[in-house]
Tab-separated table of C-alpha atoms in Angstrom:
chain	number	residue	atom	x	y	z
B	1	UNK	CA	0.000	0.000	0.000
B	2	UNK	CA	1.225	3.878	-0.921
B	3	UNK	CA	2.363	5.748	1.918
B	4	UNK	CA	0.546	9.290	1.583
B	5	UNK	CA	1.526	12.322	2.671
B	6	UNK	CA	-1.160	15.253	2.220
B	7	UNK	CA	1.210	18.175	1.881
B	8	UNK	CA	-0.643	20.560	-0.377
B	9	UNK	CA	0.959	23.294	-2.118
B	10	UNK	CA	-0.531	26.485	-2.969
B	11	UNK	CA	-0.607	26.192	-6.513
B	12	UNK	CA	-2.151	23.403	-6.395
B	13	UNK	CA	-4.849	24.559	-4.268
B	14	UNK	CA	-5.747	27.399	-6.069
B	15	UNK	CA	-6.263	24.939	-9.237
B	16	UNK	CA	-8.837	22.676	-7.058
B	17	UNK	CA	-12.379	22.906	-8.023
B	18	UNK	CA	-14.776	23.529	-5.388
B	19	UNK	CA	-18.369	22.124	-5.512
B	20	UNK	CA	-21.135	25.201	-4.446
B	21	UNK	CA	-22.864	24.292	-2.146
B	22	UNK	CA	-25.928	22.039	-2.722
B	23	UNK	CA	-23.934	20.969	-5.434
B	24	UNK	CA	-25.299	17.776	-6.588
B	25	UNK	CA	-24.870	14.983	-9.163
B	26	UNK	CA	-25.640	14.524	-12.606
B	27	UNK	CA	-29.106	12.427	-11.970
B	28	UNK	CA	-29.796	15.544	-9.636
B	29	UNK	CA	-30.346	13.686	-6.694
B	30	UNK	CA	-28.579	14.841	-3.560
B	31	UNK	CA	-28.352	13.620	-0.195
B	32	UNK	CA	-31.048	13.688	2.047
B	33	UNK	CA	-30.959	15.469	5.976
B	34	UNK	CA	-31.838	11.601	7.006
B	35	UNK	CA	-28.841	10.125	5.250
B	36	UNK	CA	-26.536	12.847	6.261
B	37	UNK	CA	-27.965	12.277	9.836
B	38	UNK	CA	-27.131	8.790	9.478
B	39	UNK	CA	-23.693	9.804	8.446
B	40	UNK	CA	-23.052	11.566	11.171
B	41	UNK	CA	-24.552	9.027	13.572
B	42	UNK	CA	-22.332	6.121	12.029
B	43	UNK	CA	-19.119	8.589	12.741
B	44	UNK	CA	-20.286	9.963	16.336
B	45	UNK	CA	-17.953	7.403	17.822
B	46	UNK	CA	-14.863	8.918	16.047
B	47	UNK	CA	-15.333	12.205	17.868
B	48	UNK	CA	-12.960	10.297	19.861
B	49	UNK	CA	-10.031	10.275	18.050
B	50	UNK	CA	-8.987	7.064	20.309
B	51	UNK	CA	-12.014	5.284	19.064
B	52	UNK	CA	-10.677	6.568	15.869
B	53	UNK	CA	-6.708	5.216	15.902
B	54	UNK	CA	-8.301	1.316	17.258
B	55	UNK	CA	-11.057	1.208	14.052
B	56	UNK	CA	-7.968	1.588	12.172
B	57	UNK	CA	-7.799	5.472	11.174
B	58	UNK	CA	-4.176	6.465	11.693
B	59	UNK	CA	-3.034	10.264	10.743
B	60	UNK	CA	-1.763	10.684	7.316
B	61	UNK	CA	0.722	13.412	6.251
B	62	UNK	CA	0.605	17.367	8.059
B	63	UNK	CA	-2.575	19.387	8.489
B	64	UNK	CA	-3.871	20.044	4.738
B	65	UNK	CA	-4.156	23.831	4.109
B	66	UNK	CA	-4.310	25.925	1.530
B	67	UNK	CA	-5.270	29.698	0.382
B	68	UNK	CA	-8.590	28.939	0.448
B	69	UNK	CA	-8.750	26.994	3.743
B	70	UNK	CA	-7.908	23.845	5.387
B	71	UNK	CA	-9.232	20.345	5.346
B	72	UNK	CA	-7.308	19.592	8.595
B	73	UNK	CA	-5.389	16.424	9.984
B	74	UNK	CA	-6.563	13.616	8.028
B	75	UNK	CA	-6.782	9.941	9.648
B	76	UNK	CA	-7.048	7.419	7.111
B	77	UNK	CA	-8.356	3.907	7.067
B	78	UNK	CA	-6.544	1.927	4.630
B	79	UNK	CA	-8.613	-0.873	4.613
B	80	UNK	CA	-11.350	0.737	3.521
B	81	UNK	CA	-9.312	2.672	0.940
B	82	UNK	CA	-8.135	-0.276	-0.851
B	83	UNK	CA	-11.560	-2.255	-0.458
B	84	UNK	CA	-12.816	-0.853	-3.725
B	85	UNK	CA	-16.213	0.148	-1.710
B	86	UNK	CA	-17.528	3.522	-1.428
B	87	UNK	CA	-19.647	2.813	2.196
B	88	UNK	CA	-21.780	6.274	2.957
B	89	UNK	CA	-21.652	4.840	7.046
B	90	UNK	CA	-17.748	3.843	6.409
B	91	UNK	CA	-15.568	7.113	5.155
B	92	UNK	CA	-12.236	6.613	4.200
B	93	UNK	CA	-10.575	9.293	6.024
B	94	UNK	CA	-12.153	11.329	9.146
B	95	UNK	CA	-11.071	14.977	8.691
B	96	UNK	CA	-9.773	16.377	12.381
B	97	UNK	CA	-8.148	20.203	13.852
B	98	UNK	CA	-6.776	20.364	16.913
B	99	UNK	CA	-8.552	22.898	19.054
B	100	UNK	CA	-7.644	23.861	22.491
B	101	UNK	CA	-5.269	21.259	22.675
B	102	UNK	CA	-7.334	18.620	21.654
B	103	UNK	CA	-8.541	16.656	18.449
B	104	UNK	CA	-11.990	17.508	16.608
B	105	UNK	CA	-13.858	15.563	14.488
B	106	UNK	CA	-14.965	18.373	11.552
B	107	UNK	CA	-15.629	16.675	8.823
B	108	UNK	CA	-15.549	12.703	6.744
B	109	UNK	CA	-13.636	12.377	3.143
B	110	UNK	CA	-14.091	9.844	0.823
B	111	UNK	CA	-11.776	8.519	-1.336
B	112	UNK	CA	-10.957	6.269	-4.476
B	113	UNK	CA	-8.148	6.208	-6.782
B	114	UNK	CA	-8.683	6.375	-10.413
B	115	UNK	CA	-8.853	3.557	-12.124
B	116	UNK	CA	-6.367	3.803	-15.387
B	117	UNK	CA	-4.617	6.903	-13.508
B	118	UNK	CA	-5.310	9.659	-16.534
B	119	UNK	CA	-6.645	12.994	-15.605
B	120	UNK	CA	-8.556	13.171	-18.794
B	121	UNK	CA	-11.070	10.030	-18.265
B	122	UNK	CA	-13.535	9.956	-15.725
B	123	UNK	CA	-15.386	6.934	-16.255
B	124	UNK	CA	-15.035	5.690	-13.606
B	125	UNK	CA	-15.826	8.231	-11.377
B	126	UNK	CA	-17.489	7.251	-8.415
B	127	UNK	CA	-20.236	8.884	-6.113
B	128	UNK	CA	-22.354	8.660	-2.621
B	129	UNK	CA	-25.423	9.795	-1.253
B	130	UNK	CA	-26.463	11.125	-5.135
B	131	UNK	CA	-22.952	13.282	-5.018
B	132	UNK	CA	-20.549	13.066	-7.633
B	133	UNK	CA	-16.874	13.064	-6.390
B	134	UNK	CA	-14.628	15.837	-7.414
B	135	UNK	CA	-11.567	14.882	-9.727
B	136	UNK	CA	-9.775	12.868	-11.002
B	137	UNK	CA	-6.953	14.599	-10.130
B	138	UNK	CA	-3.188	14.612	-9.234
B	139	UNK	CA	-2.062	13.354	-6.071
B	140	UNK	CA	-1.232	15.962	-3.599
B	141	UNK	CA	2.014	14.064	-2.421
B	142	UNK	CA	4.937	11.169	-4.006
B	143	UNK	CA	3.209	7.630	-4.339
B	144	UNK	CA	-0.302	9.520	-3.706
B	145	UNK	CA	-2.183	8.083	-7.072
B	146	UNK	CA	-4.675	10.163	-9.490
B	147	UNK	CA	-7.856	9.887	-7.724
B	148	UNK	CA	-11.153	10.880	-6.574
B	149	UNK	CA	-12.342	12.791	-3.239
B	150	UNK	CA	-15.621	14.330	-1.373
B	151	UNK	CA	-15.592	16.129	1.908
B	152	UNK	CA	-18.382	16.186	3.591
B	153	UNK	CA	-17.987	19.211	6.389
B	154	UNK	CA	-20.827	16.734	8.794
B	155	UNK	CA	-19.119	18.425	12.567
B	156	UNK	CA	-18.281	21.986	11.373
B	157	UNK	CA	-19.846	24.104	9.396
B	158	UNK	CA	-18.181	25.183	6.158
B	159	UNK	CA	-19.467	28.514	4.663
B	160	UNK	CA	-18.471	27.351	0.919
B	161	UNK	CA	-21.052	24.863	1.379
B	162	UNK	CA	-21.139	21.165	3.201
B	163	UNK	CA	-19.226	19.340	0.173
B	164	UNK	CA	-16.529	21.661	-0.778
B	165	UNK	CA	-13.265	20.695	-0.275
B	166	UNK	CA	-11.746	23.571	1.528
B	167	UNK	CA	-12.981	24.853	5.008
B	168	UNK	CA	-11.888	28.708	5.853
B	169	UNK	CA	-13.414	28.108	9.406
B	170	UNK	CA	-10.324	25.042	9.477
B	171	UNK	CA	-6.809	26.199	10.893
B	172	UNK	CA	-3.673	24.289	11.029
């Protein structure tokens, strides 16, 4: 498995596409305050960032930041990134900040690399709770493979809108 390391430089950042909020998939269907409720029951637990570290999340890379926000510390699972699954209740990475000396749970990611690894195909773009994810696109660090992300900002609010993929309100 790739070690990855979430360093993000600016240039990069500035290049990301953000979804609006209420940004929603092609079939126009978008996820509902019951399945984002049962999101955020399913990853309740992980405020705990013990609970966190024993299902198997362990911190990847420094806080991601960028001009146009942060997305935080993130812990990933591996198992469920390599599982070829996209799980609503089962995020691949949990999205934490450290405030007042302690971890926060802010937000879930998920995650899939791309299939055949060119940023010009997306057919095999993946999606969850009627969301399409953003990319592909370039791995942010070495060994980090094209892929395909969604935040979902589920334990702090995120003025750019719930899925974006920056969070101004975040701080490394």
């Amino acid at each position: 498995m790739w070690t990855r390391t979430i360093a993000l430089a600016g240039a990069l950042a500035a290049s990301v596409a953000l979804l609006p909020a209420g940004s929603v998939s092609a079939s126009g269907a978008g996820p509902t305050k019951a399945e984002l409720d049962a999101v955020r029951h399913a990853t309740e637990r992980f405020r705990d960032v013990r609970v966190a570290r024993r299902a198997g999340y362990m911190p990847e890379g420094p806080c991601a930041s960028s001009p146009l926000g942060a997305m935080g510390q993130h812990y990933m699972n591996e198992r469920l990134e390599s599982d070829g699954k996209i799980d609503p209740l089962h995020p691949e990475a949990l999205l934490y900040e450290k405030r007042r000396g302690r971890w926060r749970l802010n937000g879930v990611e998920y995650f899939r690399p791309d299939r055949d690894g060119q940023l010009t195909t997306d057919d095999d773009r993946p999606s969850v709770l009627g969301l399409a994810f953003e990319g592909p696109m370039e791995g942010h660090s070495p060994g980090m493979p094209v892929h395909y992300d969604l935040h979902a900002w589920l334990w702090k609010s995120n003025p750019r809108g719930t899925f974006s993929q920056w969070n101004p309100r975040v701080r490394c």
